[in-house]
Coordinates of C-alpha atoms and ligand atoms in Angstrom, one line a residue:
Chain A
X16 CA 45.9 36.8 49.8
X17 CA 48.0 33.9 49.3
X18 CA 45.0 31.3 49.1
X19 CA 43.5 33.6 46.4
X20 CA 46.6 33.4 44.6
X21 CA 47.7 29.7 44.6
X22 CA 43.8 29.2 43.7
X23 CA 44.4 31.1 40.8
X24 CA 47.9 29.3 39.9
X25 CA 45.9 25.8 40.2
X26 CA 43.3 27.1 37.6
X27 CA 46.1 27.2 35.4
X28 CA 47.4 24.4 35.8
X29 CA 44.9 21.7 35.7
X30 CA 41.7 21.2 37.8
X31 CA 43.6 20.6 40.8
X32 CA 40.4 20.1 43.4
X33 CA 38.0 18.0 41.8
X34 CA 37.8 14.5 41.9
X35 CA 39.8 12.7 39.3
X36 CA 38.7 9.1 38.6
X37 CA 41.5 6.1 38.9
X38 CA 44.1 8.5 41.0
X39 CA 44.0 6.0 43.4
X40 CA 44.9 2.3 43.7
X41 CA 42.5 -0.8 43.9
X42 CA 39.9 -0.2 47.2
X43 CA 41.7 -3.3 49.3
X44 CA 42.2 -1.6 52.3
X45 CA 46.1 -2.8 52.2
X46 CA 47.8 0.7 51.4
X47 CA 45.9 2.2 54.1
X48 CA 46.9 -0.8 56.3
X49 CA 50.4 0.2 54.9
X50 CA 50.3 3.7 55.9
X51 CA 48.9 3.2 59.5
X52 CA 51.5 0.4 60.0
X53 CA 53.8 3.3 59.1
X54 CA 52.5 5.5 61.6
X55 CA 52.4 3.2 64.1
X56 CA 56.1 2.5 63.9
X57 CA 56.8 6.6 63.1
X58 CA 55.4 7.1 66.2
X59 CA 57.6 4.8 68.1
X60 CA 60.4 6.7 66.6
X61 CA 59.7 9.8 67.2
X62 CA 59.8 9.5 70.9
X63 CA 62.4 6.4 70.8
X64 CA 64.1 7.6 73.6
X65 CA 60.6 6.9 75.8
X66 CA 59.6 4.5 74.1
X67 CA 62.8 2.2 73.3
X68 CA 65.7 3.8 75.3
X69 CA 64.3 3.9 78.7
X70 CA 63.1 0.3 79.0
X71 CA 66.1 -0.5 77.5
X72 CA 68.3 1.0 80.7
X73 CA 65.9 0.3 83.3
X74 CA 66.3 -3.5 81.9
X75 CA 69.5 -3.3 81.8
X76 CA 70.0 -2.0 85.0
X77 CA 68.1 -4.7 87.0
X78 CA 70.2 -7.1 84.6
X79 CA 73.5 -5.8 86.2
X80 CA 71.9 -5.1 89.7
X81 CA 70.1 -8.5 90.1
X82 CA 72.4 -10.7 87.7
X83 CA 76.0 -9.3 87.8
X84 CA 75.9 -7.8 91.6
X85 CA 74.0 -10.7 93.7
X86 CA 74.6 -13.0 91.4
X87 CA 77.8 -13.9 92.9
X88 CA 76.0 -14.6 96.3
X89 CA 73.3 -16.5 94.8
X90 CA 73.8 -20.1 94.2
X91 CA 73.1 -21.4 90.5
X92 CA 69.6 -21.4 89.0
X93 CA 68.5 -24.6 87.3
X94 CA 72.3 -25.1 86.6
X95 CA 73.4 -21.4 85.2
X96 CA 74.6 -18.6 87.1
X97 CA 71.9 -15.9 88.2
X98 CA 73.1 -13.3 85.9
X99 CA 72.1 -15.8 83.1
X100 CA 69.4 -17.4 84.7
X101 CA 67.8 -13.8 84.9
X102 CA 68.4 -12.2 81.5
X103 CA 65.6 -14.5 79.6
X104 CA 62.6 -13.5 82.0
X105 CA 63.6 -9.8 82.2
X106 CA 64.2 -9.5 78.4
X107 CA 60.7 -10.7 77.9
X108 CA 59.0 -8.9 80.5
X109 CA 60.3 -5.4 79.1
X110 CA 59.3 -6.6 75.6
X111 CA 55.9 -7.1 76.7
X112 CA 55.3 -4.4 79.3
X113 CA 56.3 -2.4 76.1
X114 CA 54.0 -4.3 73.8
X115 CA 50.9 -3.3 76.4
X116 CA 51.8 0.5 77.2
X117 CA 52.5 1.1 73.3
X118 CA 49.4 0.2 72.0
X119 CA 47.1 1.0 75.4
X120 CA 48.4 4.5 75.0
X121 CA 48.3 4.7 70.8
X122 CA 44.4 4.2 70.5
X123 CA 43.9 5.7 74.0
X124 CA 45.0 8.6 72.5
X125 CA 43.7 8.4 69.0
X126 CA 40.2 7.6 70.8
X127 CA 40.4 10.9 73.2
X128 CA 41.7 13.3 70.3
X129 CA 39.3 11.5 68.2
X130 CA 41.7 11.1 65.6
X131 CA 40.8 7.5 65.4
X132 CA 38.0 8.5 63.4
X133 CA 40.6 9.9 60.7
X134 CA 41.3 5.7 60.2
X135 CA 37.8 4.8 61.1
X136 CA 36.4 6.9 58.4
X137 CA 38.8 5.1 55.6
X138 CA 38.6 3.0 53.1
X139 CA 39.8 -0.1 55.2
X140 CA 38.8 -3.4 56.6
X141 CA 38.4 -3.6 60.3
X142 CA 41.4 -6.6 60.3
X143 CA 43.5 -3.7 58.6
X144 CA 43.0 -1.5 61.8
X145 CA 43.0 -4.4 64.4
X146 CA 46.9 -5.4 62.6
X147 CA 47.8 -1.7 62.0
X148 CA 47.2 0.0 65.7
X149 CA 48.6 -3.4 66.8
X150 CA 51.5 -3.2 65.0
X151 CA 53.4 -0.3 67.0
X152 CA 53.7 -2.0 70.3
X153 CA 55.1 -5.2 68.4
X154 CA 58.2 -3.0 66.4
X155 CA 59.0 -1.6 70.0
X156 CA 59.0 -4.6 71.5
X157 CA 61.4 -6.3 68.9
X158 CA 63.0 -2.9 68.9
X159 CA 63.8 -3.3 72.9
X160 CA 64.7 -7.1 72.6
X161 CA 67.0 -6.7 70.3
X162 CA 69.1 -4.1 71.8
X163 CA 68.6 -5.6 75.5
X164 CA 70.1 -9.1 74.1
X165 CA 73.0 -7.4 71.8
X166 CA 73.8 -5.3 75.6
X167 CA 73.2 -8.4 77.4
X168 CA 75.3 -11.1 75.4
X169 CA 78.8 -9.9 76.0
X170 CA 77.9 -9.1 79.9
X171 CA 76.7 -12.2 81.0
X172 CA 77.6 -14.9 78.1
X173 CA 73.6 -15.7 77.7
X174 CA 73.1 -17.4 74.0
X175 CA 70.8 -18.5 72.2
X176 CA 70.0 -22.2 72.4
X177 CA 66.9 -22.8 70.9
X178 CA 65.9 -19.9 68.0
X179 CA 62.7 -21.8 66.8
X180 CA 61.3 -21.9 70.3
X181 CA 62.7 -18.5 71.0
X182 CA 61.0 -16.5 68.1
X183 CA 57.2 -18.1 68.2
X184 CA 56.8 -17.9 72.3
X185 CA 58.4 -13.8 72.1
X186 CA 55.9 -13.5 69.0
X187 CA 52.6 -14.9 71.1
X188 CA 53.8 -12.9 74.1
X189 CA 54.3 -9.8 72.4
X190 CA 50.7 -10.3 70.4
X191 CA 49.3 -11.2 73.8
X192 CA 50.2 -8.0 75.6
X193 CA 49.9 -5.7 72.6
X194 CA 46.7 -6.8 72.1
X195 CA 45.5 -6.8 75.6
X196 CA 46.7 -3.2 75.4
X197 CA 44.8 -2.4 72.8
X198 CA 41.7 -3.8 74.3
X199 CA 42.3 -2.1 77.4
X200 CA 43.3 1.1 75.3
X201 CA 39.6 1.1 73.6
X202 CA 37.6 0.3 76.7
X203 CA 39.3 3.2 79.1
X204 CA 37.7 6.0 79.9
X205 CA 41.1 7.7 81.6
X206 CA 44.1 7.1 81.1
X207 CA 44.7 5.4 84.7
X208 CA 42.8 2.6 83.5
X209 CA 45.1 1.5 81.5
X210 CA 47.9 2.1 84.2
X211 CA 45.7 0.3 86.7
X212 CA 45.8 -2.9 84.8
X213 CA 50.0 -3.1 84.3
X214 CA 50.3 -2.1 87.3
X215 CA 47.7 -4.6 89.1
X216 CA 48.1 -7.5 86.6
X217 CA 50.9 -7.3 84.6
X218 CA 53.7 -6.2 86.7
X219 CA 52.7 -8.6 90.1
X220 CA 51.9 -11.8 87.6
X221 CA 55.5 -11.2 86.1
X222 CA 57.3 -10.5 89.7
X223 CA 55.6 -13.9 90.4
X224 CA 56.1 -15.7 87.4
X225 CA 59.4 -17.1 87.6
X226 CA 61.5 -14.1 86.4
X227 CA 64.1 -13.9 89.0
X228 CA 63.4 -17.8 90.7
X229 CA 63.1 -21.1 89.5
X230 CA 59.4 -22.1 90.9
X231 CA 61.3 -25.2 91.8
X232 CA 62.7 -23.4 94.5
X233 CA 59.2 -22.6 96.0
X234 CA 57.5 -24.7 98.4
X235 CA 53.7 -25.6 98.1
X236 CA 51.4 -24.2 98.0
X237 CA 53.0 -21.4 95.7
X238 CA 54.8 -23.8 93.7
X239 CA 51.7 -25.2 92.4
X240 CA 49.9 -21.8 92.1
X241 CA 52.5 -20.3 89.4
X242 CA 50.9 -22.7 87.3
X243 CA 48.0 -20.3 87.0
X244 CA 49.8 -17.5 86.0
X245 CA 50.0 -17.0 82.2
X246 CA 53.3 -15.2 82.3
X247 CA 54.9 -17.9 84.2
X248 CA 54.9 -19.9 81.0
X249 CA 55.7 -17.3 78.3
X250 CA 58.6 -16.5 80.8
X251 CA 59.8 -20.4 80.7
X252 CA 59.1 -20.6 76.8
X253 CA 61.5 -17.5 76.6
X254 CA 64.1 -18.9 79.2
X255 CA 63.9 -22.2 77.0
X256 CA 64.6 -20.4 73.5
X257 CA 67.4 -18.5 75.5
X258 CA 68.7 -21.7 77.8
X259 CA 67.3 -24.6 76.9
X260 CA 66.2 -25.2 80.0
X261 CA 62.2 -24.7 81.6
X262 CA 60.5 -25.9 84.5
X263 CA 57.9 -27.3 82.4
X264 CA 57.7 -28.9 79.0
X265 CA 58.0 -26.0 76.5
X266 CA 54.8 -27.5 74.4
X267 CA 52.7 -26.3 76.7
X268 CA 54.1 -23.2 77.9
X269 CA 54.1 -22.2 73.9
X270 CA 50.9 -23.8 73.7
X271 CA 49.2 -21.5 76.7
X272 CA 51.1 -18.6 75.8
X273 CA 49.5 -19.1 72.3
X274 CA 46.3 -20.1 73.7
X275 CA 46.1 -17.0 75.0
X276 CA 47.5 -14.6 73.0
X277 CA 44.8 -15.7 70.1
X278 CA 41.7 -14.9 71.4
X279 CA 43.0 -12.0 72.8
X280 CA 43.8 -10.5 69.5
X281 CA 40.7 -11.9 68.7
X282 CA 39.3 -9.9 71.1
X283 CA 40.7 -6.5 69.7
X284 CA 39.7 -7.5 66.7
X285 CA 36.1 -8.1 67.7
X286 CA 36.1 -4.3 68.6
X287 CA 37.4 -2.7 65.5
X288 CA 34.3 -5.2 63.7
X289 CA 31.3 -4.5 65.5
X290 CA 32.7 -0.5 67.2
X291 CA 31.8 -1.5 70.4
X292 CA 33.4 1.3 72.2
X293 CA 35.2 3.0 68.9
X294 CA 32.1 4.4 68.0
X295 CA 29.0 6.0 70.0
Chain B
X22 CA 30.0 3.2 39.1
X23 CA 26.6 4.1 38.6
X24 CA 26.5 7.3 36.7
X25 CA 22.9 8.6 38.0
X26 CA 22.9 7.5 41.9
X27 CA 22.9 10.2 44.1
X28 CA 25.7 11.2 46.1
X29 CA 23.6 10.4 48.7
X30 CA 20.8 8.7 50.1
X31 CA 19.8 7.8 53.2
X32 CA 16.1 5.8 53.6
X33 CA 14.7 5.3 57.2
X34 CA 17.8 5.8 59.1
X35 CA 17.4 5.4 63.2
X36 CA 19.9 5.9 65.9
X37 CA 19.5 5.4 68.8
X38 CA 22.7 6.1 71.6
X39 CA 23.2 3.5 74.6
X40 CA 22.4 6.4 77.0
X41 CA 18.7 6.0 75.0
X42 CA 19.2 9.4 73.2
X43 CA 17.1 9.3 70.3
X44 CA 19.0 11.3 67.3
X45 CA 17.6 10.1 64.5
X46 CA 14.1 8.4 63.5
X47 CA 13.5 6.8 60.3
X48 CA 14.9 10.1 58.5
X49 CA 14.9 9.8 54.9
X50 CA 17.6 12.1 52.7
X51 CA 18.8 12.0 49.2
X52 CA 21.2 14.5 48.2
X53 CA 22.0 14.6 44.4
X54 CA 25.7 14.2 42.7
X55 CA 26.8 17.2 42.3
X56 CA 24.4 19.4 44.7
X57 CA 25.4 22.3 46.8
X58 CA 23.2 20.6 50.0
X59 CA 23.1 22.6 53.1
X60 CA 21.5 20.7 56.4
X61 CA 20.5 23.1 59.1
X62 CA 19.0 22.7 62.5
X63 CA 19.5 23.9 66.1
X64 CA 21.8 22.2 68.7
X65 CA 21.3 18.5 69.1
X66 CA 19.1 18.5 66.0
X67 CA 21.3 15.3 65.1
X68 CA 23.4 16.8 61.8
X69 CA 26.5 15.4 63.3
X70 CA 24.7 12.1 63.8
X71 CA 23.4 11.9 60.6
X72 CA 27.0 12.6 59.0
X73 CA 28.5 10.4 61.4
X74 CA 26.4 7.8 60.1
X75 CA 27.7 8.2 56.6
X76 CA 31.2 8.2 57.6
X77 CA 30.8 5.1 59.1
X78 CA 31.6 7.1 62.7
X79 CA 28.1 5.3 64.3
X80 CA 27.1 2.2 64.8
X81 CA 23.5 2.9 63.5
X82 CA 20.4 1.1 65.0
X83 CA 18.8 1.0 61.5
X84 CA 17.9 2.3 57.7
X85 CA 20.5 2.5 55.0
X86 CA 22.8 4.3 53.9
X87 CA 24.5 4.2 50.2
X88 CA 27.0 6.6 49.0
X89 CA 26.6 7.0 45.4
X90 CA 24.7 3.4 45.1
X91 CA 27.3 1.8 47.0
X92 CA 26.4 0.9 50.8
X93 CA 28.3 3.3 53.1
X94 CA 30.0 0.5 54.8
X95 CA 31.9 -0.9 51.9
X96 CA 35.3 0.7 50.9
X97 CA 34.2 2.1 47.7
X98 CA 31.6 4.5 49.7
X99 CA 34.5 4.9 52.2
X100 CA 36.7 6.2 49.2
X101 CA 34.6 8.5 47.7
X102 CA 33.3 10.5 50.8
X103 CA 36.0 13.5 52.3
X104 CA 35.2 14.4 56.0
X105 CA 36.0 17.8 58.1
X106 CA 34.4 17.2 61.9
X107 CA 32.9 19.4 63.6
X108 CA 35.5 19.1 66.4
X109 CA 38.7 19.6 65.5
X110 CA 40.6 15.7 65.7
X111 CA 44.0 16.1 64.4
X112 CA 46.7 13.5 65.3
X113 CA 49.1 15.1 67.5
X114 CA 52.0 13.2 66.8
X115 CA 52.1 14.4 62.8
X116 CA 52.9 17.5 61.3
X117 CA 51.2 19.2 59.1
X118 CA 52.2 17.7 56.0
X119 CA 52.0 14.5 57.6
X120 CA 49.0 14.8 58.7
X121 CA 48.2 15.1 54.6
X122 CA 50.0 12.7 53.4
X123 CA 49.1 9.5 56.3
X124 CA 45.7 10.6 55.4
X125 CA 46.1 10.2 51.8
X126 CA 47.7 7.1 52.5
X127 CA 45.3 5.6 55.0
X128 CA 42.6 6.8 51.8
X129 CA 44.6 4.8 49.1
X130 CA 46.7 7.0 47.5
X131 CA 50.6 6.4 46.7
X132 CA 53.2 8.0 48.7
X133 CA 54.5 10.1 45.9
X134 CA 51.2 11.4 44.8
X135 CA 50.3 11.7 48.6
X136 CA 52.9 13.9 48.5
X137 CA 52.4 15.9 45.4
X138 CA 48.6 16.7 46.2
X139 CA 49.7 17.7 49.7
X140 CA 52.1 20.0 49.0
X141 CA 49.0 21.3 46.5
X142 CA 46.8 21.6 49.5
X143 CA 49.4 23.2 51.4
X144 CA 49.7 26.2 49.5
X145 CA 46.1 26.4 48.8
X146 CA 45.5 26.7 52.3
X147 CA 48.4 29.1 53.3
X148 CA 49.9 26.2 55.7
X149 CA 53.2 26.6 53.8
X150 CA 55.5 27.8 57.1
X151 CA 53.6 25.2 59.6
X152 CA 54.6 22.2 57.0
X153 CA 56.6 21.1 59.2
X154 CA 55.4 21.7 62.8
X155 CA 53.2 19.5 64.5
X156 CA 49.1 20.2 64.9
X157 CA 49.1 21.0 68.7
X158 CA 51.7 23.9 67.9
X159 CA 49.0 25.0 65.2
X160 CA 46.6 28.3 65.8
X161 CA 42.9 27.9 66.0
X162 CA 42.4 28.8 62.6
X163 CA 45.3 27.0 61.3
X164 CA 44.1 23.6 62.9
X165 CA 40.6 24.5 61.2
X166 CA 42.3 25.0 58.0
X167 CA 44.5 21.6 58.4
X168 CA 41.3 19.6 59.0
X169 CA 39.6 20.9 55.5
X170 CA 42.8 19.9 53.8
X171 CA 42.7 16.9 55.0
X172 CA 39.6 16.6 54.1
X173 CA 39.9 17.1 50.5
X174 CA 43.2 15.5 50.4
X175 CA 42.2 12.4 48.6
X176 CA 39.8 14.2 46.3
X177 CA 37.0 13.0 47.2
X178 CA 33.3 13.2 45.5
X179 CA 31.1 14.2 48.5
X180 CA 33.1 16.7 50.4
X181 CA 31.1 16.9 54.2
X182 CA 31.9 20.1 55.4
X183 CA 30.5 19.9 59.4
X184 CA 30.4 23.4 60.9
X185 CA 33.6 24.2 58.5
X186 CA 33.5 28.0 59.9
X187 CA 32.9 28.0 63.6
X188 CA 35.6 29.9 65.4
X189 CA 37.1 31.1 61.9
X190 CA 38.0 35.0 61.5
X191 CA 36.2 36.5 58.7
X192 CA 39.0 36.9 56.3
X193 CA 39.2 32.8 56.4
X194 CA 35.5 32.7 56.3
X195 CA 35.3 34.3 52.7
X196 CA 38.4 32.2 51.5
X197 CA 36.9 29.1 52.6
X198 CA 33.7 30.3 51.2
X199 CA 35.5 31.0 47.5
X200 CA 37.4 27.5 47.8
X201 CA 34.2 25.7 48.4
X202 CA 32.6 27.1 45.8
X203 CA 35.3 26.1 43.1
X204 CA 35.5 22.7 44.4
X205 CA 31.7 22.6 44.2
X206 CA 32.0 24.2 40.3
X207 CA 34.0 21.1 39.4
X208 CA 31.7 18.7 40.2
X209 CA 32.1 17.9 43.7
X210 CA 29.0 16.9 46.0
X211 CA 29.1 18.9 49.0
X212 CA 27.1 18.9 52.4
X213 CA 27.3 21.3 55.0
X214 CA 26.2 22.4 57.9
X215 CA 26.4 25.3 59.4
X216 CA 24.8 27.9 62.4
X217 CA 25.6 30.7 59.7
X218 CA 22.2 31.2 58.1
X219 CA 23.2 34.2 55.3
X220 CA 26.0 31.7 54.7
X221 CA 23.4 28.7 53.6
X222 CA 21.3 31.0 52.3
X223 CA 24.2 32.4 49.5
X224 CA 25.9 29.0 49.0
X225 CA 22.8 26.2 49.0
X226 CA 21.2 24.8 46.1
X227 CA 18.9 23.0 48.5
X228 CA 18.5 23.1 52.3
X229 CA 17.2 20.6 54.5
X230 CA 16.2 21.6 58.2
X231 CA 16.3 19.7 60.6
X232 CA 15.0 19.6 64.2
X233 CA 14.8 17.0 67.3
X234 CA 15.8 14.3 64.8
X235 CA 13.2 14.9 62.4
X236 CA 13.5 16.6 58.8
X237 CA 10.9 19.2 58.9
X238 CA 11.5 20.7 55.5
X239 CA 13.5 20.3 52.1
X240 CA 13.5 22.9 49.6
X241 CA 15.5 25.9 47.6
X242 CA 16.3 28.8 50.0
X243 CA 13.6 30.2 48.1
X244 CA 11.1 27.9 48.1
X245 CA 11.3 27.4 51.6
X246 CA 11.0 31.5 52.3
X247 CA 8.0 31.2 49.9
X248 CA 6.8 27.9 51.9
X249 CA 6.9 29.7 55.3
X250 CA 6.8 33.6 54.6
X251 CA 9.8 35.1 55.2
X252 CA 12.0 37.6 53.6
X253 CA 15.2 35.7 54.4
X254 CA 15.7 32.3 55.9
X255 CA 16.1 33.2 59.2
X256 CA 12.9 34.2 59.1
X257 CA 12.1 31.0 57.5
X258 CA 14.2 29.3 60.3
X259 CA 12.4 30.7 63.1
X260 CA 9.3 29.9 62.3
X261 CA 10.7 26.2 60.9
X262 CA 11.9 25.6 64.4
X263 CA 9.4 27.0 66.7
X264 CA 6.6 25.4 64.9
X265 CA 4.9 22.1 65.4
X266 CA 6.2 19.1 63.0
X267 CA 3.4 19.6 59.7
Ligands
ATP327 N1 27.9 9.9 71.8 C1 26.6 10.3 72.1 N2 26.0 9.6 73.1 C2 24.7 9.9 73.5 N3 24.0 10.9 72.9 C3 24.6 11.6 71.9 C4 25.9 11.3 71.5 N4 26.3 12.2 70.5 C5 25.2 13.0 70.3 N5 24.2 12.7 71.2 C6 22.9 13.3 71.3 O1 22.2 13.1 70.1 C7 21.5 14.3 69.8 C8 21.9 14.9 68.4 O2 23.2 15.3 68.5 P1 24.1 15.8 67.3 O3 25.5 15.9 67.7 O4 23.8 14.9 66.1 O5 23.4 17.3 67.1 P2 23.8 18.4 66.0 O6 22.6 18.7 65.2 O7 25.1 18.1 65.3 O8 24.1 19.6 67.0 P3 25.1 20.9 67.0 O9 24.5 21.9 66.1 O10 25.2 21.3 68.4 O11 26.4 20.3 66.5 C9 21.7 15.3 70.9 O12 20.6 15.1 71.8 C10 23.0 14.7 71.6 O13 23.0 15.0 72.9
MG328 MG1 26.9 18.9 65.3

């Protein structure tokens, strides 16, 4: 029996099972916040072609069908041509709708095969979890950006205009949805829960939000009612760092998009603290 | 690290479920470092509870629980503590190897010693040709086999072994067995449970039973035949469990 056998060989060597004192690093939690970080991310890779690739072409696709194809029918936007005009809002929208089904669908699933408990059981701090099954959905998102805007840039000529605006509003975003997604992740009980809320929230706020339109080209009372919609700013702080241009000032569209995104990590965070829902 | 605390001790632990479910009331358990401790019981006696509560898997509605003197909430308790469910809960996007060495590393230990001690445990438990598959392609017996490795992976001090042999053929049974024992020779704490009575009975220093959330009895196999008049604890367990609390 090979079990007997290696037993034997580890008697040889040296006492390979018991527990050895100071094999292991100082108990702060950050190797393990490490390793689930790498996880996360390992995860992401190992079904890129879902999880990157596909948003990537389906991005791309209403980039070239909305942008390239109407755009020579549609009059400017706000002073650019469509196909620019557009690229901002749907690079951002794919980031986050990635963000959100990443980390929905990571602790969904480590919750329903109970392999949560694998990282609930370990030596870390409930922050380490909150950032580690949060940090998935943010690679992915990046991941997806990136390669949307490298596709993007020689198609329709859109730059960059304002980097410093451009990386803290897709930061907040990406936090916002990845966390929300991991809130709604830990308080589904099936798996369409987390489908009902992008598809009843996320995806009709972000068709209204100002992706493909200028809200200055609706009349009232619709243009005043985007200015409830939370994606209707993180879309103009996006179009802003891409552009330069927003229909409202970019403080505050950083400033709600922040203002959200905070206390909904918060949030996620509250649950991995107290095990509300993570354990019975 | 306090030489002389106990591997375990629980004082006055409650829980209480949201559905109401009463597992646990005000039980009181110390198992000592280095014991052989078995914790029997019928269904829904609250073992699983009771470990859960250790592993920091409940919230618990009250008592305390430290983990060789250290409060089972804090990471050094976390550290020390090695875990195989009852269910099987394997992440199904690792192999088997993986599965190792994210756990040693989610436990603390380096990626190259992750690695080392996970090749060990590998071989130890005959996984060697499944390295590199992932756990849902695993058999029954293999996933079992994962999960105890996994388990012991970051060498811990109090090995909780939860059901270890429940759907395991009887060949793995007596490996398991022999393994358990060795790691228990060198010093390591365990606690099991199991539905296997002749199993306890060979293997446990001490055995606890349980019943409707209530220890009933703590004793050597012996004593507690002794205690309750039976030629082998089955007998004991019976009567144990049929009988009103003393
Ligand atoms: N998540 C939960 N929510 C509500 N009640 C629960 C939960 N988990 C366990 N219980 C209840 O708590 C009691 C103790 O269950 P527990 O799983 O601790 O029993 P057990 O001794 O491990 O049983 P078994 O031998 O079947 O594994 C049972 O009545 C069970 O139904
Ligand atoms: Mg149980």
């Amino acid at each position: 029996m090979a079990q007997l056998d290696s037993l034997r060989k580890q008697t040889a060597d040296e006492p390979a099972l018991a527990p050895a004192a100071g094999d292991v690093g100082p108990a702060d939690g950050l190797g393990g916040l490490a390793w689930l970080s790498r996880r996360e991310i390992l995860r992401v890779w190992k079904v890129w072609t879902q999880a990157v690739l596909a948003p990537v072409v389906s991005s791309m696709l209403f980039i070239l069908v909305f942008g390239v194809s109407l755009g020579g029918r549609i009059r400017e936007v706000a002073g650019f041509p469509y196909e620019v005009f557009v690229v901002p809002g749907l690079i951002v929208m794919a980031m986050v709708q990635a963000a959100y089904n990443n980390n929905a669908s990571t602790i969904y699933q480590a919750r329903s095969d109970r392999y949560v408990n694998d990282v609930l059981s370990a030596p870390m701090k409930p922050w380490q979890m909150n950032l580690g099954f949060n940090v998935g959905g943010i690679v992915r998102a990046i991941a997806i950006g990136a390669f949307l805007l490298l596709l993007a840039l020689p198609l329709t000529g859109v730059g960059v205009a304002q980097p410093l605006v451009l990386v803290p509003a897709v930061l907040f975003g990406v936090v916002l949805f990845g966390a929300l997604g991991t809130v709604v992740g830990i308080y589904a009980e099936q798996w369409d829960h987390t489908t009902f809320i992008s598809n009843i929230v996320i995806l009709p706020l972000a068709f209204v939000g100002g992706v493909f339109y200028s809200i200055d080209l609706l009349g009232s009372p619709w243009h005043e009612l985007s200015h409830f919609n939370p994606v209707f700013y993180l879309v103009n702080a996006v179009r802003y760092g891409f552009l330069g241009t927003s229909d409202v000032s970019v403080a505050l569209s950083l400033g709600v998009t922040a203002a959200l995104a905070i206390p909904t990590y918060l949030w996620a965070q509250y649950l991995f603290t107290s095990g509300r829902r993570l354990k019975a | 690290m306090l030489q002389s605390a106990p591997a375990l001790e629980i004082r006055e632990l409650t829980k209480r479920y949201d559905d109401g479910t009463l597992a646990l009331e005000d039980t009181d358990l110390t198992v000592p470092d280095g014991a052989f401790f078995g914790l029997l019981g019928p269904n829904g006696a609250g073992k699983t509870t009771l470990i859960n509560a250790v592993c920091n898997l409940i919230r618990v509605t009250s008592g305390e629980v430290l983990v060789f003197g250290e409060p089972a909430d804090t990471l050094a308790a976390r550290r020390s503590v090695g875990l195989a469910e009852q269910d099987i809960n394997l992440d199904r996007f690792l192999t088997v190897e993986e599965t190792l060495v994210y756990h040693g590393g989610y436990f603390g230990m380096a990626g190259d010693e992750a690695r080392a001690r996970a090749a060990d445990m590998i071989e130890t438990f005959d996984l060697r040709a499944k390295a590199d598959v992932r756990t849902p392609k695993l058999s029954g017996g293999m996933r079992r086999r994962l999960l105890l490795a996994r388990a012991l992976m970051h060498r811990p001090r109090l090995v909780i072994l939860d059901e270890p042999t429940a759907g395991v053929d009887f060949e793995l049974r007596q490996e398991l067995w022999t393994y358990i024992r060795r790691l228990h020779e060198e010093g390591t704490t365990i606690l099991l449970t199991t539905h296997y009575l002749e199993e306890a009975e060979t293997l446990c220093e001490e055995i606890a039973l349980i019943r409707d959330g209530e220890l009933i009895a703590r004793d050597t196999a012996e004593g507690l035949r002794e205690r309750y008049g039976g030629n082998t604890l089955a007998d004991v367990y019976v009567k144990a469990m049929g009988m009103p609390v003393p």
